[in-house]
Short mmCIF file of N, CA, C and O in Angstrom, two decimals:
data_model
loop_
_atom_site.label_atom_id
_atom_site.label_comp_id
_atom_site.label_asym_id
_atom_site.label_seq_id
_atom_site.Cartn_x
_atom_site.Cartn_y
_atom_site.Cartn_z
N MET J 1 100.27 86.71 130.88
CA MET J 1 100.14 88.15 130.74
C MET J 1 100.05 88.48 129.41
O MET J 1 100.90 88.37 128.58
N ASN J 2 99.13 89.49 129.00
CA ASN J 2 98.83 90.01 127.65
C ASN J 2 99.08 91.31 127.75
O ASN J 2 98.89 92.00 128.69
N VAL J 3 99.83 91.99 126.71
CA VAL J 3 100.24 93.32 126.60
C VAL J 3 99.85 93.88 125.16
O VAL J 3 99.80 92.99 124.18
N ARG J 4 100.04 95.24 125.04
CA ARG J 4 99.87 96.03 123.67
C ARG J 4 101.20 96.80 123.66
O ARG J 4 101.28 97.50 124.61
N LEU J 5 101.85 96.65 122.63
CA LEU J 5 103.08 97.48 122.30
C LEU J 5 102.82 98.39 121.13
O LEU J 5 102.08 98.10 120.30
N VAL J 6 103.15 99.69 121.43
CA VAL J 6 102.77 100.66 120.43
C VAL J 6 104.16 101.43 120.11
O VAL J 6 104.77 101.71 120.96
N HIS J 7 104.32 101.55 118.66
CA HIS J 7 105.62 102.35 118.32
C HIS J 7 105.04 103.43 117.23
O HIS J 7 104.24 103.09 116.42
N GLU J 8 105.63 104.60 117.38
CA GLU J 8 105.26 105.66 116.61
C GLU J 8 106.38 105.95 115.51
O GLU J 8 107.30 105.80 115.83
N PHE J 9 105.88 106.17 114.24
CA PHE J 9 106.64 106.43 113.05
C PHE J 9 106.27 107.66 112.48
O PHE J 9 105.11 108.22 112.71
N ARG J 10 107.08 108.38 111.66
CA ARG J 10 106.71 109.58 111.19
C ARG J 10 107.16 109.74 109.77
O ARG J 10 108.09 109.19 109.36
N PHE J 11 106.30 110.50 108.93
CA PHE J 11 106.74 110.82 107.62
C PHE J 11 106.13 112.22 107.16
O PHE J 11 105.15 112.49 107.76
N GLU J 12 106.66 112.81 106.23
CA GLU J 12 106.37 114.08 105.71
C GLU J 12 105.71 113.83 104.46
O GLU J 12 106.50 113.09 103.55
N ALA J 13 104.58 114.40 104.08
CA ALA J 13 103.99 114.32 102.56
C ALA J 13 103.03 115.30 102.38
O ALA J 13 102.30 115.91 103.32
N ALA J 14 102.80 115.47 101.05
CA ALA J 14 101.82 116.31 100.48
C ALA J 14 100.55 115.53 99.95
O ALA J 14 100.69 114.40 99.60
N HIS J 15 99.49 116.21 100.00
CA HIS J 15 98.33 115.42 99.39
C HIS J 15 97.29 116.67 99.19
O HIS J 15 97.47 117.66 99.64
N ARG J 16 96.12 116.27 98.46
CA ARG J 16 94.92 116.94 98.39
C ARG J 16 93.77 115.96 98.40
O ARG J 16 94.04 114.82 97.99
N LEU J 17 92.63 116.39 98.75
CA LEU J 17 91.52 115.57 98.75
C LEU J 17 90.56 115.91 97.61
O LEU J 17 89.96 116.89 97.63
N PRO J 18 90.60 115.06 96.69
CA PRO J 18 89.75 115.35 95.41
C PRO J 18 88.35 115.17 95.58
O PRO J 18 87.59 115.74 94.57
N ARG J 19 87.84 114.54 96.68
CA ARG J 19 86.25 114.24 96.70
C ARG J 19 85.80 115.02 97.64
O ARG J 19 84.55 114.81 98.01
N VAL J 20 86.21 116.14 98.25
CA VAL J 20 85.53 116.98 99.16
C VAL J 20 84.74 117.99 98.16
O VAL J 20 84.88 118.34 97.13
N PRO J 21 83.62 118.50 98.91
CA PRO J 21 83.00 119.62 98.19
C PRO J 21 83.77 120.67 97.64
O PRO J 21 84.78 121.27 98.14
N ALA J 22 83.30 121.28 96.62
CA ALA J 22 83.73 122.48 96.00
C ALA J 22 84.14 123.49 97.05
O ALA J 22 83.31 123.95 97.84
N GLY J 23 85.29 124.18 96.88
CA GLY J 23 85.73 125.10 97.73
C GLY J 23 86.26 124.73 98.98
O GLY J 23 86.75 125.55 99.78
N HIS J 24 86.24 123.50 99.40
CA HIS J 24 86.85 123.02 100.67
C HIS J 24 88.21 123.29 100.59
O HIS J 24 88.98 122.95 99.75
N LYS J 25 88.93 123.67 101.84
CA LYS J 25 90.29 123.91 101.87
C LYS J 25 91.10 122.75 101.63
O LYS J 25 92.27 122.86 101.13
N CYS J 26 90.71 121.54 101.92
CA CYS J 26 91.39 120.38 101.81
C CYS J 26 91.64 119.90 100.33
O CYS J 26 92.35 118.81 99.99
N ALA J 27 90.82 120.53 99.48
CA ALA J 27 91.10 120.18 97.93
C ALA J 27 92.36 120.84 97.38
O ALA J 27 92.76 120.42 96.38
N ARG J 28 92.74 121.81 98.15
CA ARG J 28 93.98 122.34 97.67
C ARG J 28 95.22 121.58 98.16
O ARG J 28 95.12 120.91 99.22
N LEU J 29 96.21 121.68 97.36
CA LEU J 29 97.60 120.90 97.67
C LEU J 29 97.93 121.49 99.04
O LEU J 29 98.25 122.67 99.26
N HIS J 30 98.36 120.60 100.01
CA HIS J 30 99.01 120.85 101.25
C HIS J 30 99.74 119.69 101.83
O HIS J 30 99.81 118.60 101.34
N GLY J 31 100.47 120.02 102.96
CA GLY J 31 101.14 118.78 103.47
C GLY J 31 100.98 118.70 104.99
O GLY J 31 100.41 119.57 105.48
N HIS J 32 101.48 117.53 105.49
CA HIS J 32 101.45 117.16 106.85
C HIS J 32 102.71 116.42 107.38
O HIS J 32 103.38 115.86 106.64
N SER J 33 102.94 116.63 108.56
CA SER J 33 103.87 115.86 109.26
C SER J 33 103.10 114.71 109.85
O SER J 33 102.60 114.72 110.89
N PHE J 34 103.11 113.64 109.00
CA PHE J 34 102.18 112.39 109.63
C PHE J 34 102.97 111.73 110.75
O PHE J 34 104.00 111.59 110.72
N ARG J 35 101.88 111.31 111.71
CA ARG J 35 102.65 110.31 112.72
C ARG J 35 101.54 108.94 112.49
O ARG J 35 100.46 109.20 112.41
N VAL J 36 102.26 107.82 112.50
CA VAL J 36 101.68 106.60 112.34
C VAL J 36 102.07 105.74 113.58
O VAL J 36 103.30 105.43 113.86
N GLU J 37 101.05 105.19 114.26
CA GLU J 37 101.36 104.31 115.39
C GLU J 37 100.85 102.85 114.98
O GLU J 37 99.78 102.68 114.41
N LEU J 38 101.81 101.93 115.23
CA LEU J 38 101.45 100.61 115.07
C LEU J 38 101.46 99.72 116.31
O LEU J 38 102.35 100.13 117.19
N ALA J 39 100.37 99.20 116.53
CA ALA J 39 100.14 98.59 117.73
C ALA J 39 100.06 97.11 117.62
O ALA J 39 99.28 96.55 116.61
N VAL J 40 100.73 96.22 118.49
CA VAL J 40 100.69 94.70 118.38
C VAL J 40 100.35 94.34 119.87
O VAL J 40 100.56 95.14 120.80
N ALA J 41 99.68 93.32 119.87
CA ALA J 41 99.14 92.63 121.01
C ALA J 41 99.30 91.21 121.26
O ALA J 41 99.32 90.65 120.14
N GLY J 42 99.37 90.73 122.44
CA GLY J 42 99.42 89.34 122.60
C GLY J 42 100.10 88.86 123.88
O GLY J 42 100.43 89.84 124.69
N PRO J 43 100.47 87.64 124.05
CA PRO J 43 100.95 87.21 125.35
C PRO J 43 102.47 87.55 125.47
O PRO J 43 103.15 87.27 124.42
N VAL J 44 103.05 87.61 126.65
CA VAL J 44 104.41 87.95 126.78
C VAL J 44 104.95 86.52 126.94
O VAL J 44 104.50 85.62 127.60
N ASP J 45 106.14 86.45 126.32
CA ASP J 45 106.81 85.14 126.17
C ASP J 45 107.49 84.99 127.54
O ASP J 45 108.26 85.72 127.88
N GLU J 46 107.27 83.78 128.29
CA GLU J 46 107.80 83.52 129.58
C GLU J 46 109.41 83.57 129.64
O GLU J 46 110.01 84.08 130.47
N GLN J 47 109.98 83.01 128.44
CA GLN J 47 111.28 82.87 128.26
C GLN J 47 112.01 84.18 128.06
O GLN J 47 113.03 84.56 128.71
N THR J 48 111.62 84.85 127.08
CA THR J 48 112.33 86.20 126.75
C THR J 48 111.75 87.49 127.58
O THR J 48 112.65 88.42 127.72
N GLY J 49 110.52 87.26 128.11
CA GLY J 49 110.01 88.52 128.95
C GLY J 49 109.51 89.61 128.03
O GLY J 49 109.09 90.68 128.46
N TRP J 50 109.20 89.26 126.80
CA TRP J 50 108.71 90.35 125.81
C TRP J 50 107.71 89.75 124.95
O TRP J 50 107.74 88.54 124.76
N LEU J 51 106.93 90.46 124.26
CA LEU J 51 105.75 90.03 123.46
C LEU J 51 106.59 89.96 122.05
O LEU J 51 106.24 89.04 121.34
N PHE J 52 107.33 91.03 121.81
CA PHE J 52 107.58 91.21 120.46
C PHE J 52 108.98 92.02 120.33
O PHE J 52 109.36 92.95 121.00
N ASP J 53 109.76 91.57 119.31
CA ASP J 53 111.14 92.41 119.01
C ASP J 53 110.55 93.70 118.42
O ASP J 53 110.18 93.59 117.21
N PHE J 54 111.08 94.88 118.65
CA PHE J 54 110.45 96.07 118.10
C PHE J 54 111.14 96.20 116.63
O PHE J 54 110.64 96.81 115.90
N GLN J 55 112.10 95.49 116.36
CA GLN J 55 112.77 95.49 115.12
C GLN J 55 111.98 95.04 114.05
O GLN J 55 111.94 95.38 112.92
N HIS J 56 111.07 94.07 114.44
CA HIS J 56 110.03 93.56 113.42
C HIS J 56 109.02 94.71 112.96
O HIS J 56 108.74 94.73 111.72
N LEU J 57 108.72 95.59 113.89
CA LEU J 57 108.01 96.86 113.59
C LEU J 57 108.84 97.82 112.50
O LEU J 57 108.27 98.14 111.57
N TYR J 58 109.99 98.11 112.89
CA TYR J 58 110.89 98.76 112.03
C TYR J 58 110.98 98.23 110.69
O TYR J 58 110.96 98.78 109.80
N ASP J 59 111.46 96.89 110.61
CA ASP J 59 111.39 96.22 109.21
C ASP J 59 110.14 96.40 108.52
O ASP J 59 110.27 96.45 107.25
N ALA J 60 108.95 96.20 109.11
CA ALA J 60 107.58 96.19 108.44
C ALA J 60 107.37 97.59 107.96
O ALA J 60 106.88 97.73 106.81
N TRP J 61 107.62 98.58 108.66
CA TRP J 61 107.44 99.96 108.27
C TRP J 61 108.31 100.54 107.20
O TRP J 61 107.89 101.36 106.34
N ARG J 62 109.56 100.10 107.19
CA ARG J 62 110.58 100.67 106.28
C ARG J 62 110.18 100.87 104.85
O ARG J 62 110.26 101.94 104.21
N PRO J 63 109.57 99.80 104.34
CA PRO J 63 109.13 99.90 102.86
C PRO J 63 108.04 100.94 102.50
O PRO J 63 107.96 101.58 101.53
N LEU J 64 107.18 100.99 103.55
CA LEU J 64 106.08 101.87 103.51
C LEU J 64 106.57 103.40 103.72
O LEU J 64 106.20 104.27 102.93
N HIS J 65 107.41 103.59 104.65
CA HIS J 65 108.17 105.01 104.86
C HIS J 65 108.73 105.38 103.46
O HIS J 65 108.57 106.53 103.15
N ASP J 66 109.44 104.50 102.78
CA ASP J 66 110.11 104.68 101.69
C ASP J 66 109.11 105.18 100.56
O ASP J 66 109.50 106.24 99.59
N LYS J 67 107.88 104.59 100.59
CA LYS J 67 106.89 105.10 99.53
C LYS J 67 106.16 106.35 99.78
O LYS J 67 105.80 107.17 98.91
N LEU J 68 106.18 106.77 101.19
CA LEU J 68 105.26 107.77 101.55
C LEU J 68 106.13 109.06 101.87
O LEU J 68 105.60 110.12 101.51
N ASP J 69 107.16 108.88 102.42
CA ASP J 69 107.97 110.09 102.88
C ASP J 69 108.42 111.00 101.70
O ASP J 69 108.94 110.60 100.75
N HIS J 70 108.11 112.27 102.00
CA HIS J 70 108.42 113.30 100.94
C HIS J 70 107.85 112.97 99.56
O HIS J 70 108.53 113.26 98.66
N ASN J 71 106.62 112.43 99.58
CA ASN J 71 106.03 112.35 98.30
C ASN J 71 104.74 112.92 98.28
O ASN J 71 104.12 113.37 99.36
N TYR J 72 104.01 112.94 97.14
CA TYR J 72 102.70 113.40 96.89
C TYR J 72 101.81 112.17 96.98
O TYR J 72 101.82 111.19 96.04
N LEU J 73 101.07 111.87 98.17
CA LEU J 73 100.47 110.73 98.37
C LEU J 73 99.33 110.47 97.25
O LEU J 73 99.01 109.25 96.92
N ASN J 74 98.90 111.38 96.50
CA ASN J 74 97.74 111.08 95.52
C ASN J 74 98.39 110.38 94.32
O ASN J 74 97.70 109.67 93.46
N GLU J 75 99.54 110.38 94.22
CA GLU J 75 100.28 109.64 93.15
C GLU J 75 100.65 108.25 93.63
O GLU J 75 101.26 107.42 92.64
N VAL J 76 100.45 107.85 94.70
CA VAL J 76 100.85 106.54 95.40
C VAL J 76 99.58 105.57 95.01
O VAL J 76 98.50 105.92 95.29
N GLU J 77 100.07 104.48 94.40
CA GLU J 77 98.80 103.64 93.99
C GLU J 77 97.90 103.14 95.12
O GLU J 77 98.51 102.72 96.31
N GLY J 78 96.65 103.29 95.09
CA GLY J 78 95.73 103.02 96.25
C GLY J 78 95.39 104.21 97.17
O GLY J 78 94.56 104.22 98.00
N LEU J 79 96.13 105.36 96.86
CA LEU J 79 95.88 106.69 97.79
C LEU J 79 95.46 107.69 96.89
O LEU J 79 95.95 108.93 97.21
N GLU J 80 94.74 107.50 95.91
CA GLU J 80 94.23 108.61 94.98
C GLU J 80 93.36 109.60 95.84
O GLU J 80 93.34 110.71 95.37
N ASN J 81 92.84 109.16 96.82
CA ASN J 81 91.87 109.93 97.64
C ASN J 81 92.35 109.61 99.01
O ASN J 81 91.89 109.02 99.94
N PRO J 82 93.51 110.28 99.36
CA PRO J 82 94.37 110.05 100.55
C PRO J 82 93.78 110.62 101.92
O PRO J 82 94.60 111.45 102.52
N THR J 83 92.60 110.28 102.34
CA THR J 83 92.17 110.81 103.50
C THR J 83 92.85 109.92 104.63
O THR J 83 93.59 108.92 104.29
N SER J 84 92.85 110.29 105.95
CA SER J 84 93.33 109.54 106.95
C SER J 84 92.81 108.17 107.10
O SER J 84 93.59 107.23 107.32
N GLU J 85 91.46 108.13 106.80
CA GLU J 85 90.84 106.87 106.89
C GLU J 85 91.43 105.79 105.83
O GLU J 85 91.69 104.61 106.00
N VAL J 86 91.58 106.43 104.61
CA VAL J 86 92.07 105.61 103.37
C VAL J 86 93.38 105.25 103.78
O VAL J 86 93.90 104.04 103.47
N LEU J 87 94.34 106.19 104.19
CA LEU J 87 95.64 105.86 104.58
C LEU J 87 95.85 104.80 105.77
O LEU J 87 96.75 103.88 105.50
N ALA J 88 94.98 104.73 106.67
CA ALA J 88 94.98 103.79 107.67
C ALA J 88 94.80 102.45 107.15
O ALA J 88 95.60 101.45 107.47
N ARG J 89 93.81 102.35 106.28
CA ARG J 89 93.56 101.10 105.89
C ARG J 89 94.60 100.41 104.76
O ARG J 89 95.03 99.44 104.79
N TRP J 90 95.10 101.53 104.08
CA TRP J 90 96.18 101.20 103.09
C TRP J 90 97.40 100.58 103.64
O TRP J 90 98.03 99.55 103.29
N ILE J 91 97.86 101.29 104.91
CA ILE J 91 99.00 100.78 105.59
C ILE J 91 98.61 99.43 106.31
O ILE J 91 99.57 98.47 106.12
N TRP J 92 97.50 99.31 106.88
CA TRP J 92 96.94 98.04 107.45
C TRP J 92 97.20 96.82 106.36
O TRP J 92 97.73 95.75 106.62
N ASP J 93 96.64 97.15 105.17
CA ASP J 93 96.69 96.05 104.25
C ASP J 93 98.07 95.67 103.76
O ASP J 93 98.16 94.60 103.36
N ARG J 94 98.99 96.46 103.80
CA ARG J 94 100.43 96.20 103.46
C ARG J 94 101.29 95.56 104.66
O ARG J 94 102.29 95.06 104.39
N ILE J 95 100.91 96.06 105.93
CA ILE J 95 101.71 95.45 107.03
C ILE J 95 101.14 94.25 107.59
O ILE J 95 101.93 93.44 108.04
N LYS J 96 99.77 94.14 107.73
CA LYS J 96 99.26 92.97 108.46
C LYS J 96 99.69 91.71 107.96
O LYS J 96 99.85 90.66 108.77
N PRO J 97 99.86 91.37 106.56
CA PRO J 97 100.23 89.98 106.30
C PRO J 97 101.70 89.64 106.85
O PRO J 97 101.90 88.49 106.98
N THR J 98 102.54 90.45 107.06
CA THR J 98 103.91 90.29 107.69
C THR J 98 103.99 90.48 109.20
O THR J 98 105.06 90.18 109.74
N LEU J 99 102.90 91.03 109.75
CA LEU J 99 102.91 91.44 111.06
C LEU J 99 101.74 90.88 111.79
O LEU J 99 100.82 91.70 112.14
N SER J 100 101.50 89.60 111.98
CA SER J 100 100.36 89.10 112.44
C SER J 100 99.84 89.55 113.88
O SER J 100 98.72 89.59 114.02
N PRO J 101 100.55 90.01 114.83
CA PRO J 101 100.00 90.49 115.92
C PRO J 101 99.63 91.99 115.82
O PRO J 101 99.22 92.51 116.91
N LEU J 102 99.67 92.50 114.68
CA LEU J 102 98.99 93.90 114.44
C LEU J 102 97.62 93.98 114.97
O LEU J 102 96.77 93.06 114.38
N VAL J 103 97.25 94.88 115.74
CA VAL J 103 95.86 95.12 116.17
C VAL J 103 95.40 96.36 115.92
O VAL J 103 94.09 96.54 115.83
N ARG J 104 96.21 97.45 115.58
CA ARG J 104 95.68 98.77 115.36
C ARG J 104 96.81 99.60 114.57
O ARG J 104 97.88 99.60 114.92
N ILE J 105 96.26 100.57 113.70
CA ILE J 105 97.09 101.54 112.95
C ILE J 105 96.21 102.69 113.38
O ILE J 105 95.07 102.75 113.22
N THR J 106 97.18 103.78 113.96
CA THR J 106 96.60 105.08 114.07
C THR J 106 97.45 106.02 113.21
O THR J 106 98.56 106.05 113.17
N VAL J 107 96.65 106.95 112.49
CA VAL J 107 97.20 107.94 111.52
C VAL J 107 96.94 109.17 112.20
O VAL J 107 95.59 109.50 112.22
N CYS J 108 97.89 110.02 112.35
CA CYS J 108 97.72 111.45 112.87
C CYS J 108 98.19 112.30 111.93
O CYS J 108 99.40 112.28 111.46
N GLU J 109 97.17 113.20 111.32
CA GLU J 109 97.84 114.17 110.27
C GLU J 109 97.78 115.59 110.79
O GLU J 109 98.53 116.39 110.34
N THR J 110 97.46 115.73 112.10
CA THR J 110 97.63 117.12 112.81
C THR J 110 97.82 116.85 114.34
O THR J 110 97.74 115.37 114.68
N CYS J 111 98.18 117.68 114.96
CA CYS J 111 98.46 117.32 116.58
C CYS J 111 97.11 116.94 117.35
O CYS J 111 97.15 116.25 118.24
N GLU J 112 95.90 117.40 116.56
CA GLU J 112 94.60 117.19 117.17
C GLU J 112 93.83 116.10 116.64
O GLU J 112 92.78 115.64 117.27
N SER J 113 94.19 115.65 115.40
CA SER J 113 93.34 114.88 114.73
C SER J 113 93.86 113.41 114.43
O SER J 113 95.18 113.31 113.99
N ARG J 114 93.16 112.39 114.63
CA ARG J 114 93.71 110.91 114.25
C ARG J 114 92.60 110.09 113.79
O ARG J 114 91.47 110.31 114.13
N CYS J 115 93.11 109.10 113.12
CA CYS J 115 92.11 108.10 112.69
C CYS J 115 92.75 106.61 113.24
O CYS J 115 94.01 106.48 113.13
N GLU J 116 91.89 105.81 113.98
CA GLU J 116 92.29 104.55 114.34
C GLU J 116 91.58 103.47 113.54
O GLU J 116 90.43 103.56 113.36
N TYR J 117 92.42 102.62 113.05
CA TYR J 117 91.89 101.54 112.39
C TYR J 117 92.29 100.07 112.93
O TYR J 117 93.39 99.96 113.15
N GLU J 118 91.29 99.22 112.99
CA GLU J 118 91.74 97.88 113.60
C GLU J 118 91.42 96.80 112.77
O GLU J 118 91.21 95.52 113.10
N GLY J 119 91.26 97.03 111.53
CA GLY J 119 91.20 95.99 110.50
C GLY J 119 89.75 95.58 110.13
O GLY J 119 88.79 96.16 110.83
N THR J 120 89.47 94.50 109.44
CA THR J 120 88.18 94.04 109.15
C THR J 120 88.06 92.65 109.48
O THR J 120 88.96 91.96 109.46
#
């Protein structure tokens, strides 16, 4: 049996988008209550009855949360233009090496908008 497990994490941060057209509202400093979903997938272990211990997700996320939460994203290395798309790839690049069953990162910066990234 193959399954996908998804866990949602949250952080608060400010940013601005420096590469949008002149006068665009996102060029101004503003903040979001970001939600990030980490999705892992694979076969369920017959012995344990689960795919994955969620603690591995918490451990992988903690260092990134510490860098992002209540910070100005534009000052984080690699996030000088912190769009949801760039942020999703930035998270992927830092988590995938230690979380091999990772299959998707979803970044929500509003209740209505999200970016889904499945690596390259």
